[in-house]
C-alpha cells in the first residue's frame, strides 16, 4: 500500500469508527465515546499487526484500565466524588497513581499491552467516568472499536488477528 493510500485508509477508518461510535452514543445517551478511543483507533489502523493492536489486547487492556481505575478510586475513598481537574487533591493524585500502576502491572503480567488503556484508567481514576452505567458504556465503546477494527481491516484486506496476535 502506498503512503498516500495508507494515510487515507488510517484517516478514513479512524474517522468512520469515531462517527459510528459517536452516533451510537447519541442514540443510547451513553458515554460510548471517550478520549482513549482515539489512540486505540490510531493503533489498530496504523499498526494492525502489533501485539498492542490486537482485539484481545484492546479489550483486555481497557478492562484492566477500568478495573484499576475503580480500585484507585476505592482505595482513596473517591468512588462517589465528583471530578475536579483544576484542583487535584492528594487523594485524587493517589487514585490516579494507583490506577496507572495497577494497569501497567496487569498489562505486563498478563502480556496484554495496549498503551491507550493507560488513558482509560486515568479517565476513571480522575472521576470523569466512574458510575456503573458509565463504566458499562466505556466497555461497550471499547468492544465496538475492537469489532469495527476487525471488520474494517478484514474488509480492506489488511492482515489483522481476530482475537490474539500471532506468537513470535
mmCIF file of C-alpha atoms in Angstrom:
data_model
loop_
_atom_site.group_PDB
_atom_site.id
_atom_site.type_symbol
_atom_site.label_atom_id
_atom_site.label_comp_id
_atom_site.label_asym_id
_atom_site.label_seq_id
_atom_site.Cartn_x
_atom_site.Cartn_y
_atom_site.Cartn_z
ATOM 1 C CA UNK A 1 0.000 0.000 0.000
ATOM 2 C CA UNK A 2 1.410 3.407 -0.914
ATOM 3 C CA UNK A 3 1.947 6.041 1.756
ATOM 4 C CA UNK A 4 -0.936 8.129 0.411
ATOM 5 C CA UNK A 5 -3.336 5.149 0.343
ATOM 6 C CA UNK A 6 -2.208 4.079 3.820
ATOM 7 C CA UNK A 7 -2.683 7.612 5.153
ATOM 8 C CA UNK A 8 -6.158 7.806 3.638
ATOM 9 C CA UNK A 9 -7.016 4.358 4.999
ATOM 10 C CA UNK A 10 -5.924 5.237 8.525
ATOM 11 C CA UNK A 11 -7.677 8.621 8.450
ATOM 12 C CA UNK A 12 -10.951 7.370 6.988
ATOM 13 C CA UNK A 13 -11.086 4.211 9.104
ATOM 14 C CA UNK A 14 -10.459 6.152 12.310
ATOM 15 C CA UNK A 15 -12.950 8.816 11.239
ATOM 16 C CA UNK A 16 -15.595 6.203 10.444
ATOM 17 C CA UNK A 17 -15.146 4.393 13.755
ATOM 18 C CA UNK A 18 -15.496 7.559 15.785
ATOM 19 C CA UNK A 19 -18.545 8.712 13.796
ATOM 20 C CA UNK A 20 -20.210 5.317 14.257
ATOM 21 C CA UNK A 21 -19.468 5.149 17.993
ATOM 22 C CA UNK A 22 -20.493 8.797 18.386
ATOM 23 C CA UNK A 23 -23.822 8.140 16.681
ATOM 24 C CA UNK A 24 -24.346 5.113 18.931
ATOM 25 C CA UNK A 25 -23.618 7.391 21.902
ATOM 26 C CA UNK A 26 -26.223 9.901 20.733
ATOM 27 C CA UNK A 27 -28.834 7.189 20.172
ATOM 28 C CA UNK A 28 -28.158 5.465 23.501
ATOM 29 C CA UNK A 29 -27.432 8.524 25.617
ATOM 30 C CA UNK A 30 -24.393 6.663 26.995
ATOM 31 C CA UNK A 31 -20.788 7.933 27.045
ATOM 32 C CA UNK A 32 -19.564 5.427 24.482
ATOM 33 C CA UNK A 33 -17.168 7.981 23.008
ATOM 34 C CA UNK A 34 -14.258 8.918 25.265
ATOM 35 C CA UNK A 35 -10.674 10.157 24.730
ATOM 36 C CA UNK A 36 -8.709 6.910 24.796
ATOM 37 C CA UNK A 37 -10.615 5.555 21.805
ATOM 38 C CA UNK A 38 -8.591 7.998 19.675
ATOM 39 C CA UNK A 39 -5.212 6.375 20.309
ATOM 40 C CA UNK A 40 -6.858 2.958 20.098
ATOM 41 C CA UNK A 41 -8.169 3.784 16.614
ATOM 42 C CA UNK A 42 -4.745 5.064 15.582
ATOM 43 C CA UNK A 43 -3.066 1.888 16.818
ATOM 44 C CA UNK A 44 -5.470 -0.638 15.252
ATOM 45 C CA UNK A 45 -5.320 1.028 11.830
ATOM 46 C CA UNK A 46 -1.674 2.130 11.626
ATOM 47 C CA UNK A 47 -0.124 -0.963 13.222
ATOM 48 C CA UNK A 48 -2.701 -3.745 12.994
ATOM 49 C CA UNK A 49 -0.027 -6.439 13.310
ATOM 50 C CA UNK A 50 1.426 -5.035 16.518
ATOM 51 C CA UNK A 51 0.588 -7.007 19.669
ATOM 52 C CA UNK A 52 -0.939 -3.926 21.305
ATOM 53 C CA UNK A 53 -3.369 -3.524 18.431
ATOM 54 C CA UNK A 54 -4.993 -6.961 18.637
ATOM 55 C CA UNK A 55 -8.654 -7.135 19.649
ATOM 56 C CA UNK A 56 -7.660 -9.269 22.664
ATOM 57 C CA UNK A 57 -5.198 -6.709 23.965
ATOM 58 C CA UNK A 58 -7.532 -3.824 23.142
ATOM 59 C CA UNK A 59 -10.435 -5.292 25.114
ATOM 60 C CA UNK A 60 -8.440 -6.775 27.991
ATOM 61 C CA UNK A 61 -6.107 -3.776 28.268
ATOM 62 C CA UNK A 62 -9.010 -1.346 28.588
ATOM 63 C CA UNK A 63 -10.752 -3.731 31.005
ATOM 64 C CA UNK A 64 -7.614 -3.740 33.155
ATOM 65 C CA UNK A 65 -7.626 0.061 32.988
ATOM 66 C CA UNK A 66 -11.260 0.277 34.074
ATOM 67 C CA UNK A 67 -10.802 -2.148 36.965
ATOM 68 C CA UNK A 68 -7.583 -0.467 38.094
ATOM 69 C CA UNK A 69 -9.230 2.950 37.876
ATOM 70 C CA UNK A 70 -12.055 1.739 40.096
ATOM 71 C CA UNK A 71 -9.527 0.212 42.501
ATOM 72 C CA UNK A 72 -7.702 3.541 42.698
ATOM 73 C CA UNK A 73 -10.966 5.345 43.451
ATOM 74 C CA UNK A 74 -11.947 2.774 46.075
ATOM 75 C CA UNK A 75 -8.524 2.836 47.757
ATOM 76 C CA UNK A 76 -8.693 6.606 48.132
ATOM 77 C CA UNK A 77 -12.365 6.890 49.077
ATOM 78 C CA UNK A 78 -13.304 8.708 45.876
ATOM 79 C CA UNK A 79 -15.756 6.281 44.285
ATOM 80 C CA UNK A 80 -18.634 8.742 44.539
ATOM 81 C CA UNK A 81 -16.649 12.010 44.445
ATOM 82 C CA UNK A 82 -17.150 14.489 41.620
ATOM 83 C CA UNK A 83 -14.190 15.064 39.283
ATOM 84 C CA UNK A 84 -12.034 18.149 39.774
ATOM 85 C CA UNK A 85 -9.299 18.527 37.201
ATOM 86 C CA UNK A 86 -8.429 22.091 38.153
ATOM 87 C CA UNK A 87 -7.646 21.484 41.840
ATOM 88 C CA UNK A 88 -6.491 17.861 42.268
ATOM 89 C CA UNK A 89 -6.310 16.656 45.848
ATOM 90 C CA UNK A 90 -3.703 14.300 47.239
ATOM 91 C CA UNK A 91 -6.396 11.605 47.234
ATOM 92 C CA UNK A 92 -7.104 12.186 43.513
ATOM 93 C CA UNK A 93 -3.389 12.074 42.712
ATOM 94 C CA UNK A 94 -3.175 8.855 44.719
ATOM 95 C CA UNK A 95 -6.130 7.361 42.840
ATOM 96 C CA UNK A 96 -4.520 8.212 39.503
ATOM 97 C CA UNK A 97 -1.117 6.842 40.529
ATOM 98 C CA UNK A 98 -2.577 3.633 41.951
ATOM 99 C CA UNK A 99 -4.732 3.129 38.861
ATOM 100 C CA UNK A 100 -1.919 3.666 36.389
ATOM 101 C CA UNK A 101 0.486 1.471 38.342
ATOM 102 C CA UNK A 102 -2.054 -1.351 38.526
ATOM 103 C CA UNK A 103 -2.965 -1.014 34.853
ATOM 104 C CA UNK A 104 0.660 -1.152 33.743
ATOM 105 C CA UNK A 105 1.352 -4.091 36.059
ATOM 106 C CA UNK A 106 -1.691 -6.017 34.828
ATOM 107 C CA UNK A 107 -0.857 -5.474 31.165
ATOM 108 C CA UNK A 108 2.758 -6.539 31.739
ATOM 109 C CA UNK A 109 1.897 -9.560 33.891
ATOM 110 C CA UNK A 110 -0.855 -10.801 31.570
ATOM 111 C CA UNK A 111 1.041 -9.900 28.381
ATOM 112 C CA UNK A 112 -1.814 -7.755 27.095
ATOM 113 C CA UNK A 113 -0.092 -4.495 26.153
ATOM 114 C CA UNK A 114 -2.393 -1.748 24.929
ATOM 115 C CA UNK A 115 -0.981 1.721 25.698
ATOM 116 C CA UNK A 116 -4.299 3.608 25.281
ATOM 117 C CA UNK A 117 -5.584 1.704 28.338
ATOM 118 C CA UNK A 118 -3.349 3.995 30.385
ATOM 119 C CA UNK A 119 -5.609 6.870 29.337
ATOM 120 C CA UNK A 120 -8.745 4.897 30.174
ATOM 121 C CA UNK A 121 -7.529 4.197 33.693
ATOM 122 C CA UNK A 122 -6.874 7.907 34.243
ATOM 123 C CA UNK A 123 -10.318 8.818 32.901
ATOM 124 C CA UNK A 124 -11.784 6.533 35.555
ATOM 125 C CA UNK A 125 -9.403 7.439 38.404
ATOM 126 C CA UNK A 126 -9.862 11.162 37.795
ATOM 127 C CA UNK A 127 -13.591 10.623 38.192
ATOM 128 C CA UNK A 128 -14.576 11.681 34.687
ATOM 129 C CA UNK A 129 -16.459 8.428 34.126
ATOM 130 C CA UNK A 130 -16.989 6.393 37.282
ATOM 131 C CA UNK A 131 -20.616 5.375 37.772
ATOM 132 C CA UNK A 132 -21.789 1.857 36.943
ATOM 133 C CA UNK A 133 -23.665 2.922 33.773
ATOM 134 C CA UNK A 134 -20.652 4.956 32.639
ATOM 135 C CA UNK A 135 -18.304 2.016 33.221
ATOM 136 C CA UNK A 136 -20.557 -0.250 31.171
ATOM 137 C CA UNK A 137 -20.626 2.376 28.419
ATOM 138 C CA UNK A 138 -16.821 2.591 28.381
ATOM 139 C CA UNK A 139 -16.573 -1.175 27.974
ATOM 140 C CA UNK A 140 -19.214 -1.147 25.222
ATOM 141 C CA UNK A 141 -17.280 1.619 23.428
ATOM 142 C CA UNK A 142 -14.120 -0.486 23.634
ATOM 143 C CA UNK A 143 -15.939 -3.558 22.327
ATOM 144 C CA UNK A 144 -17.335 -1.506 19.452
ATOM 145 C CA UNK A 145 -13.953 -0.167 18.365
ATOM 146 C CA UNK A 146 -12.404 -3.645 18.602
ATOM 147 C CA UNK A 147 -15.217 -5.107 16.500
ATOM 148 C CA UNK A 148 -15.055 -2.275 13.977
ATOM 149 C CA UNK A 149 -11.284 -2.728 13.676
ATOM 150 C CA UNK A 150 -11.757 -6.412 12.849
ATOM 151 C CA UNK A 151 -14.480 -5.698 10.289
ATOM 152 C CA UNK A 152 -12.783 -2.739 8.600
ATOM 153 C CA UNK A 153 -9.323 -4.323 8.457
ATOM 154 C CA UNK A 154 -10.744 -7.584 7.078
ATOM 155 C CA UNK A 155 -12.979 -5.729 4.622
ATOM 156 C CA UNK A 156 -9.965 -3.939 3.148
ATOM 157 C CA UNK A 157 -7.697 -6.997 3.203
ATOM 158 C CA UNK A 158 -5.426 -5.690 5.936
ATOM 159 C CA UNK A 159 -3.923 -8.590 7.912
ATOM 160 C CA UNK A 160 -5.381 -8.409 11.413
ATOM 161 C CA UNK A 161 -5.938 -11.107 14.039
ATOM 162 C CA UNK A 162 -9.481 -11.995 15.024
ATOM 163 C CA UNK A 163 -8.573 -12.084 18.698
ATOM 164 C CA UNK A 164 -4.992 -12.833 19.665
ATOM 165 C CA UNK A 165 -1.827 -11.552 17.984
ATOM 166 C CA UNK A 166 0.404 -14.200 16.418
ATOM 167 C CA UNK A 167 3.140 -15.579 18.695
ATOM 168 C CA UNK A 168 6.693 -14.653 17.758
#
